[in-house]
PDB file of C-alpha atoms and ligand atoms in Angstrom:
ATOM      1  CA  UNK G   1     144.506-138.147 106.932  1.00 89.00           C
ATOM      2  CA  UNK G   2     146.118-138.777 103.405  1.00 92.00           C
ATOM      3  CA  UNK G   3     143.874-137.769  99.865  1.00 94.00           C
ATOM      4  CA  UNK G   4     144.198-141.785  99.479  1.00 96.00           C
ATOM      5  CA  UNK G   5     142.236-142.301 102.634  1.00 96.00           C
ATOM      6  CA  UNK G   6     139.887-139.464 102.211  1.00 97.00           C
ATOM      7  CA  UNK G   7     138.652-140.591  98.779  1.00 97.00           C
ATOM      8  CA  UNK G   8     138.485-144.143 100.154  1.00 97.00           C
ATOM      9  CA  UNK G   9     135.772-142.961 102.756  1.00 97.00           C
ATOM     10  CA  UNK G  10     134.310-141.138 100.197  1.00 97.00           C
ATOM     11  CA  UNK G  11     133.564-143.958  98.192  1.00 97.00           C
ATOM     12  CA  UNK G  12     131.536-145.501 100.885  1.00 97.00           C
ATOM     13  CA  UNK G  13     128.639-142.841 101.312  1.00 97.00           C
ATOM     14  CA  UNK G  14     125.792-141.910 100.327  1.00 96.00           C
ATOM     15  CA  UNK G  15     124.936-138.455 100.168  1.00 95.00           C
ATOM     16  CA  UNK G  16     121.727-139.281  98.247  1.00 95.00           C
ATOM     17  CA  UNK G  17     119.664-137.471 101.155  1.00 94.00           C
ATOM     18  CA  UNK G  18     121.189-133.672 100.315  1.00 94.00           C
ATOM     19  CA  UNK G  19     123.287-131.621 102.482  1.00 93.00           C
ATOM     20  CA  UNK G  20     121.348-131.256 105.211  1.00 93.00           C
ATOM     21  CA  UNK G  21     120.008-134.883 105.224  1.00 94.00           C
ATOM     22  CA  UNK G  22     122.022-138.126 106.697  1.00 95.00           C
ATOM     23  CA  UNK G  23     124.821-139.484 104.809  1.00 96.00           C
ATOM     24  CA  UNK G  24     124.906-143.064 105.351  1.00 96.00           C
ATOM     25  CA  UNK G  25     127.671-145.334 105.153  1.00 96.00           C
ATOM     26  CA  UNK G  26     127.214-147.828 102.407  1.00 96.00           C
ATOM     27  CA  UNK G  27     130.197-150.123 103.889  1.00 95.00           C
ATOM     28  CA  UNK G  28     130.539-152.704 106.791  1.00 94.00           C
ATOM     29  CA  UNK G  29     128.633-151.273 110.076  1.00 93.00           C
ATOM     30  CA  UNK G  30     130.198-152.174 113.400  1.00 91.00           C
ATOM     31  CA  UNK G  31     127.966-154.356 115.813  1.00 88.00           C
ATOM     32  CA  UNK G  32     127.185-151.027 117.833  1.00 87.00           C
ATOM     33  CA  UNK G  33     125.224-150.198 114.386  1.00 90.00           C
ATOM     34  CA  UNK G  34     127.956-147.416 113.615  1.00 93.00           C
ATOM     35  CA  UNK G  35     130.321-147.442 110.044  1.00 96.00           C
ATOM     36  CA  UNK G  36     133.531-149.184 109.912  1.00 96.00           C
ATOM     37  CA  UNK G  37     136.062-147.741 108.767  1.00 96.00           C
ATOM     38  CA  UNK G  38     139.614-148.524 109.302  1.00 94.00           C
ATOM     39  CA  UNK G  39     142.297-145.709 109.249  1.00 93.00           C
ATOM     40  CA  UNK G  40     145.486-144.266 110.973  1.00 89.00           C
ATOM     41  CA  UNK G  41     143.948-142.165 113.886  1.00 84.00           C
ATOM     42  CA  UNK G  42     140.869-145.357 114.404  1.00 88.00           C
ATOM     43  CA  UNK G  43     138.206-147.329 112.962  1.00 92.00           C
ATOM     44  CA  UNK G  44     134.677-145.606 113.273  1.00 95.00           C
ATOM     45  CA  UNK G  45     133.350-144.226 109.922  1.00 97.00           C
ATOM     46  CA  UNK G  46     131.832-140.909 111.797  1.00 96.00           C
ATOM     47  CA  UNK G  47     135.076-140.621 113.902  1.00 95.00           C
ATOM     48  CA  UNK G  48     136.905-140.305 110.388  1.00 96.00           C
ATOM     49  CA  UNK G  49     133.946-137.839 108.986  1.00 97.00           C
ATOM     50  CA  UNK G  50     134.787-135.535 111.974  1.00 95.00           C
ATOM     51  CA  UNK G  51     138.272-135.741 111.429  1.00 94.00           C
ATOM     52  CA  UNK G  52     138.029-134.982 107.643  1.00 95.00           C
ATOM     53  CA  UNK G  53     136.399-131.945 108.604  1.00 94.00           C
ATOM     54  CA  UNK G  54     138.244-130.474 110.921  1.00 91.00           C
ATOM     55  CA  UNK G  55     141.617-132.612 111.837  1.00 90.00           C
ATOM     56  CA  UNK G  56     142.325-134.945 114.653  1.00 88.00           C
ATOM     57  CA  UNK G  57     139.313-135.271 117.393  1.00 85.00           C
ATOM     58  CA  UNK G  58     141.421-133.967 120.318  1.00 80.00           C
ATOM     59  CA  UNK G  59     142.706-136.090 122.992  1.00 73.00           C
ATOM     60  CA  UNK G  60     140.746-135.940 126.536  1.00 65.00           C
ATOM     61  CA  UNK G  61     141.326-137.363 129.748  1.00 59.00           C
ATOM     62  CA  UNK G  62     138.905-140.818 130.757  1.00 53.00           C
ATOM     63  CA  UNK G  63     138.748-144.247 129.384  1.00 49.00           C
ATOM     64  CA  UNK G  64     136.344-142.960 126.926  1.00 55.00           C
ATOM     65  CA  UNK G  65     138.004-140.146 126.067  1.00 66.00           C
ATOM     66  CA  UNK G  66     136.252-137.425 123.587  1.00 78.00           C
ATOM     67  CA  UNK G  67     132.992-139.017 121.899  1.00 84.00           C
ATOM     68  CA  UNK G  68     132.179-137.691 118.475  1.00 90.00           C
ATOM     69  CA  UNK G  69     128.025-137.438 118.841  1.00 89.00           C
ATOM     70  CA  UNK G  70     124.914-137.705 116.407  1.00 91.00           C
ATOM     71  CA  UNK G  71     122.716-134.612 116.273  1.00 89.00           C
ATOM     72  CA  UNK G  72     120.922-137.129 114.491  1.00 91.00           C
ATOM     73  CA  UNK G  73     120.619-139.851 116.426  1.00 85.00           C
ATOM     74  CA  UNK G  74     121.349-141.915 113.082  1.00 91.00           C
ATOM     75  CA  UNK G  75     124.536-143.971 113.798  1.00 92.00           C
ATOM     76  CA  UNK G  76     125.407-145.032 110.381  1.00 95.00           C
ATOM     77  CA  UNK G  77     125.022-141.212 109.437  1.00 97.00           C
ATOM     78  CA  UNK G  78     128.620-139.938 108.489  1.00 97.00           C
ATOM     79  CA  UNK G  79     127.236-136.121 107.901  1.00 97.00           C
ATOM     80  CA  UNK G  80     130.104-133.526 109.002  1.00 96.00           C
ATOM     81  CA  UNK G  81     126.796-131.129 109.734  1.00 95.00           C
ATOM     82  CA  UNK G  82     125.364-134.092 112.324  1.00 95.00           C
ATOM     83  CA  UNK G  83     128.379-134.758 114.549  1.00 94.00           C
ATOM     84  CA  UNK G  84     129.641-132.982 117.342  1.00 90.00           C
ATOM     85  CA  UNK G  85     132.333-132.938 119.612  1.00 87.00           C
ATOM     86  CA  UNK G  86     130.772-134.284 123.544  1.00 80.00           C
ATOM     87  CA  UNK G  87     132.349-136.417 126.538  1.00 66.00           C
ATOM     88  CA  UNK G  88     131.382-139.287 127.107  1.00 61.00           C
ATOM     89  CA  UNK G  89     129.351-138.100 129.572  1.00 64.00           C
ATOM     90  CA  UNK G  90     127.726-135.410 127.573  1.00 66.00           C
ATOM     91  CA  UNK G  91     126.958-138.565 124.836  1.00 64.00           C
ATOM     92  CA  UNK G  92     125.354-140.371 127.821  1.00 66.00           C
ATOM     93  CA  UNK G  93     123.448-137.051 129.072  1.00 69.00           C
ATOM     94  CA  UNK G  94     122.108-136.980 125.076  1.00 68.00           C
ATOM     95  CA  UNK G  95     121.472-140.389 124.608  1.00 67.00           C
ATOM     96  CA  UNK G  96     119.065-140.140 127.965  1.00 67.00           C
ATOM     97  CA  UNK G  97     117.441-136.851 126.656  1.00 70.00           C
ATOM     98  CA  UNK G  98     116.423-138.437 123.596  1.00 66.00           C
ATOM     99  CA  UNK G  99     114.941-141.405 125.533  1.00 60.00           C
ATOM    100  CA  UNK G 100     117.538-144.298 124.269  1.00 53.00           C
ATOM    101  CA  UNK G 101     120.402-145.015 127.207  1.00 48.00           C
ATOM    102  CA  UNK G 102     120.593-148.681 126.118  1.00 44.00           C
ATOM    103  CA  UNK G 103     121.970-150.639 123.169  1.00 44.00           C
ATOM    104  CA  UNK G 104     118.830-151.886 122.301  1.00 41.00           C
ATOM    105  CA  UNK G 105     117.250-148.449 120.965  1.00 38.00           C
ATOM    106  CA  UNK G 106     116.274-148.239 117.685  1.00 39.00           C
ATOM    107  CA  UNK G 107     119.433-148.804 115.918  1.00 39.00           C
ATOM    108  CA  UNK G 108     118.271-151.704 113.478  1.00 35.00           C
ATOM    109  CA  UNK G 109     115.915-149.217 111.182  1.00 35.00           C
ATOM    110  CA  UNK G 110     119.597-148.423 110.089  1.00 37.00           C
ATOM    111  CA  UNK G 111     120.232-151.658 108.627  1.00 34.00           C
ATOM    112  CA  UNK G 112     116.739-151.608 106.615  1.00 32.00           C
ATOM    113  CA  UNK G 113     117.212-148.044 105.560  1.00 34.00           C
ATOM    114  CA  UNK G 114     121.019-149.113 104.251  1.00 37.00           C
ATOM    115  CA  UNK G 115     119.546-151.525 102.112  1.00 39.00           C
ATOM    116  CA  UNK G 116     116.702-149.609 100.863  1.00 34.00           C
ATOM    117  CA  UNK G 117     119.328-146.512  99.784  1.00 36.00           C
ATOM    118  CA  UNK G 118     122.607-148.464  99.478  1.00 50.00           C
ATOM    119  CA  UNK G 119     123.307-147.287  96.146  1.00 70.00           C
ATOM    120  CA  UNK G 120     126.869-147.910  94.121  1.00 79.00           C
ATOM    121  CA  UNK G 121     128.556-144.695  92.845  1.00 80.00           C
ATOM    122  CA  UNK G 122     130.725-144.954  89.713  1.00 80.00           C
ATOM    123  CA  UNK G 123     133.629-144.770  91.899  1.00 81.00           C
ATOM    124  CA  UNK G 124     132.052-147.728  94.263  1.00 84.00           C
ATOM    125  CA  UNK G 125     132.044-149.625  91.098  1.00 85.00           C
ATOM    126  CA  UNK G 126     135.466-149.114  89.725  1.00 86.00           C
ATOM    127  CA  UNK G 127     136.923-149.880  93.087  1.00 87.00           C
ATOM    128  CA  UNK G 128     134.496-153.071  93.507  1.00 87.00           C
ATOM    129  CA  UNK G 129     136.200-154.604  90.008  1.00 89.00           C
ATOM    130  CA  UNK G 130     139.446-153.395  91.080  1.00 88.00           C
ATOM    131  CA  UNK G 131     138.799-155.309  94.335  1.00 89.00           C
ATOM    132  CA  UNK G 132     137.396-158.243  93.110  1.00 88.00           C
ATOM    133  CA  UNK G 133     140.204-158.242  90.215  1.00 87.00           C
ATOM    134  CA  UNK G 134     143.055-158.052  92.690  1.00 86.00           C
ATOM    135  CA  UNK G 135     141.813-160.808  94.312  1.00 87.00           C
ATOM    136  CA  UNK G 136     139.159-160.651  96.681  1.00 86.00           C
ATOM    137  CA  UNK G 137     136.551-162.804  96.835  1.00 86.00           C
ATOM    138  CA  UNK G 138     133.195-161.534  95.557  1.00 87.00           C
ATOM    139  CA  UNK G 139     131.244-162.850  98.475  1.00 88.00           C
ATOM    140  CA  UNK G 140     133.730-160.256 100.483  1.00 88.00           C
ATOM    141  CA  UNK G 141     133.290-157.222  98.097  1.00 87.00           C
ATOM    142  CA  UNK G 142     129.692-157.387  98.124  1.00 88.00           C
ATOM    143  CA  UNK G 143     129.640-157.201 102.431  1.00 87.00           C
ATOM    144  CA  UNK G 144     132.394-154.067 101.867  1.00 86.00           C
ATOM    145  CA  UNK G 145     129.890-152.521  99.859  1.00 85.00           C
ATOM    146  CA  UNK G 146     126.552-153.462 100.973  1.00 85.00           C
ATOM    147  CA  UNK G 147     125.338-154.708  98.201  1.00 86.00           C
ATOM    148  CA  UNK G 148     124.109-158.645  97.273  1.00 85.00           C
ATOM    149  CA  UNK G 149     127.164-161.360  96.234  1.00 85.00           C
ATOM    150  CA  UNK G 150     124.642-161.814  93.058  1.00 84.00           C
ATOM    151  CA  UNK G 151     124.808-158.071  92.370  1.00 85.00           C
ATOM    152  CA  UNK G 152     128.353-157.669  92.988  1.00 86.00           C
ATOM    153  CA  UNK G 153     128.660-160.659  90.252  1.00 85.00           C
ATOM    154  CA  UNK G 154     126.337-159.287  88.000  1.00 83.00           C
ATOM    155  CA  UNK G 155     128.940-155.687  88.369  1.00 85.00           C
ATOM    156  CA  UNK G 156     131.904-157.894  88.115  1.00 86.00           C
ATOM    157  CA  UNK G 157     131.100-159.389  84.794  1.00 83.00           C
ATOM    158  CA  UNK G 158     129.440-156.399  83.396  1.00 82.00           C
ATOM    159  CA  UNK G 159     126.082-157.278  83.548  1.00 79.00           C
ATOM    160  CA  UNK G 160     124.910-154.417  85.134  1.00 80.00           C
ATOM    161  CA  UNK G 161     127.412-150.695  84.770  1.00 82.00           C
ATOM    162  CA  UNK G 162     129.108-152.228  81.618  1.00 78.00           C
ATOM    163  CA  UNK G 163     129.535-148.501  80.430  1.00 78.00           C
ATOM    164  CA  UNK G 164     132.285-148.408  82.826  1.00 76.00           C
ATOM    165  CA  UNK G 165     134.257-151.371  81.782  1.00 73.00           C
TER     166      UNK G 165
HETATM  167 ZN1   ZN J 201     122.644-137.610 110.257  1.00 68.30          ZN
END
């Protein structure tokens, strides 16, 4: 993945929780409940954690292929320390263990927790303005970063983070 990329992803999370605790992504979340994120080798935020770490999530055999699981069971958590490697089997095997095999587990205390800690980093604001100045709507930049279309505005024209204009 290219330094571009990498700071890109970056950008989205929020490592408020400390090294050991879950990142979470601050950007769009898939309907699954995991982080989008689209780049060269796919489009899964914790895919492209993994892959920061430690290089291309290798290729298996299957129509799944190789998974890339949650320790935490968190799946907007984009912590290098939480993921690991598994089949899709093994993610199936984990998923049972921990008592959720279906898609209706308790995946929505993500979205409320998001909101609660979505919090803009300098960087999420310079590349919100940059965003929004190179033309894309507001309405869109607030989704991208998880924030409210009246807070984006209120970034936009200074409002709020002026000492960064
Ligand atoms: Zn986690």
């Amino acid at each position: 993945m290219d330094e571009r990329t990498i700071a890109r992803f970056w950008a989205k999370v929020d490592k408020s929780a400390g090294p050991d605790g879950c990142w979470m992504w601050t950007a769009r979340l898939v309907p699954t409940g995991y982080g989008g994120f689209r780049y060269a080798g796919g489009q899964l935020a914790h895919r492209a954690a993994w892959e920061i770490t430690h290089g291309r999530v290798p290729h298996s055999d299957g129509y799944h292929g190789t998974c890339v699981c949650h320790r935490c069971d968190v799946r907007a958590c984009v912590n290098p320390a939480h993921l690991f490697l598994g089949t899709h089997a093994d993610n199936m095997a984990d998923k049972k263990s921990k008592g959720r095999a279906s898609r209706s587990g308790p995946i929505v205390s993500v979205k409320g927790e998001r909101v609660n800690t979505a919090k803009l980093t300098a960087t999420d604001v310079v590349s919100l303005r940059a965003a929004v100045a190179g033309g894309c709507p507001v309405a869109k930049a607030a989704r991208d970063f998880g924030i409210s279309v009246h807070n984006a505005y209120s970034i936009v024209c200074g409002k709020t983070w002026r000492h960064l204009l």
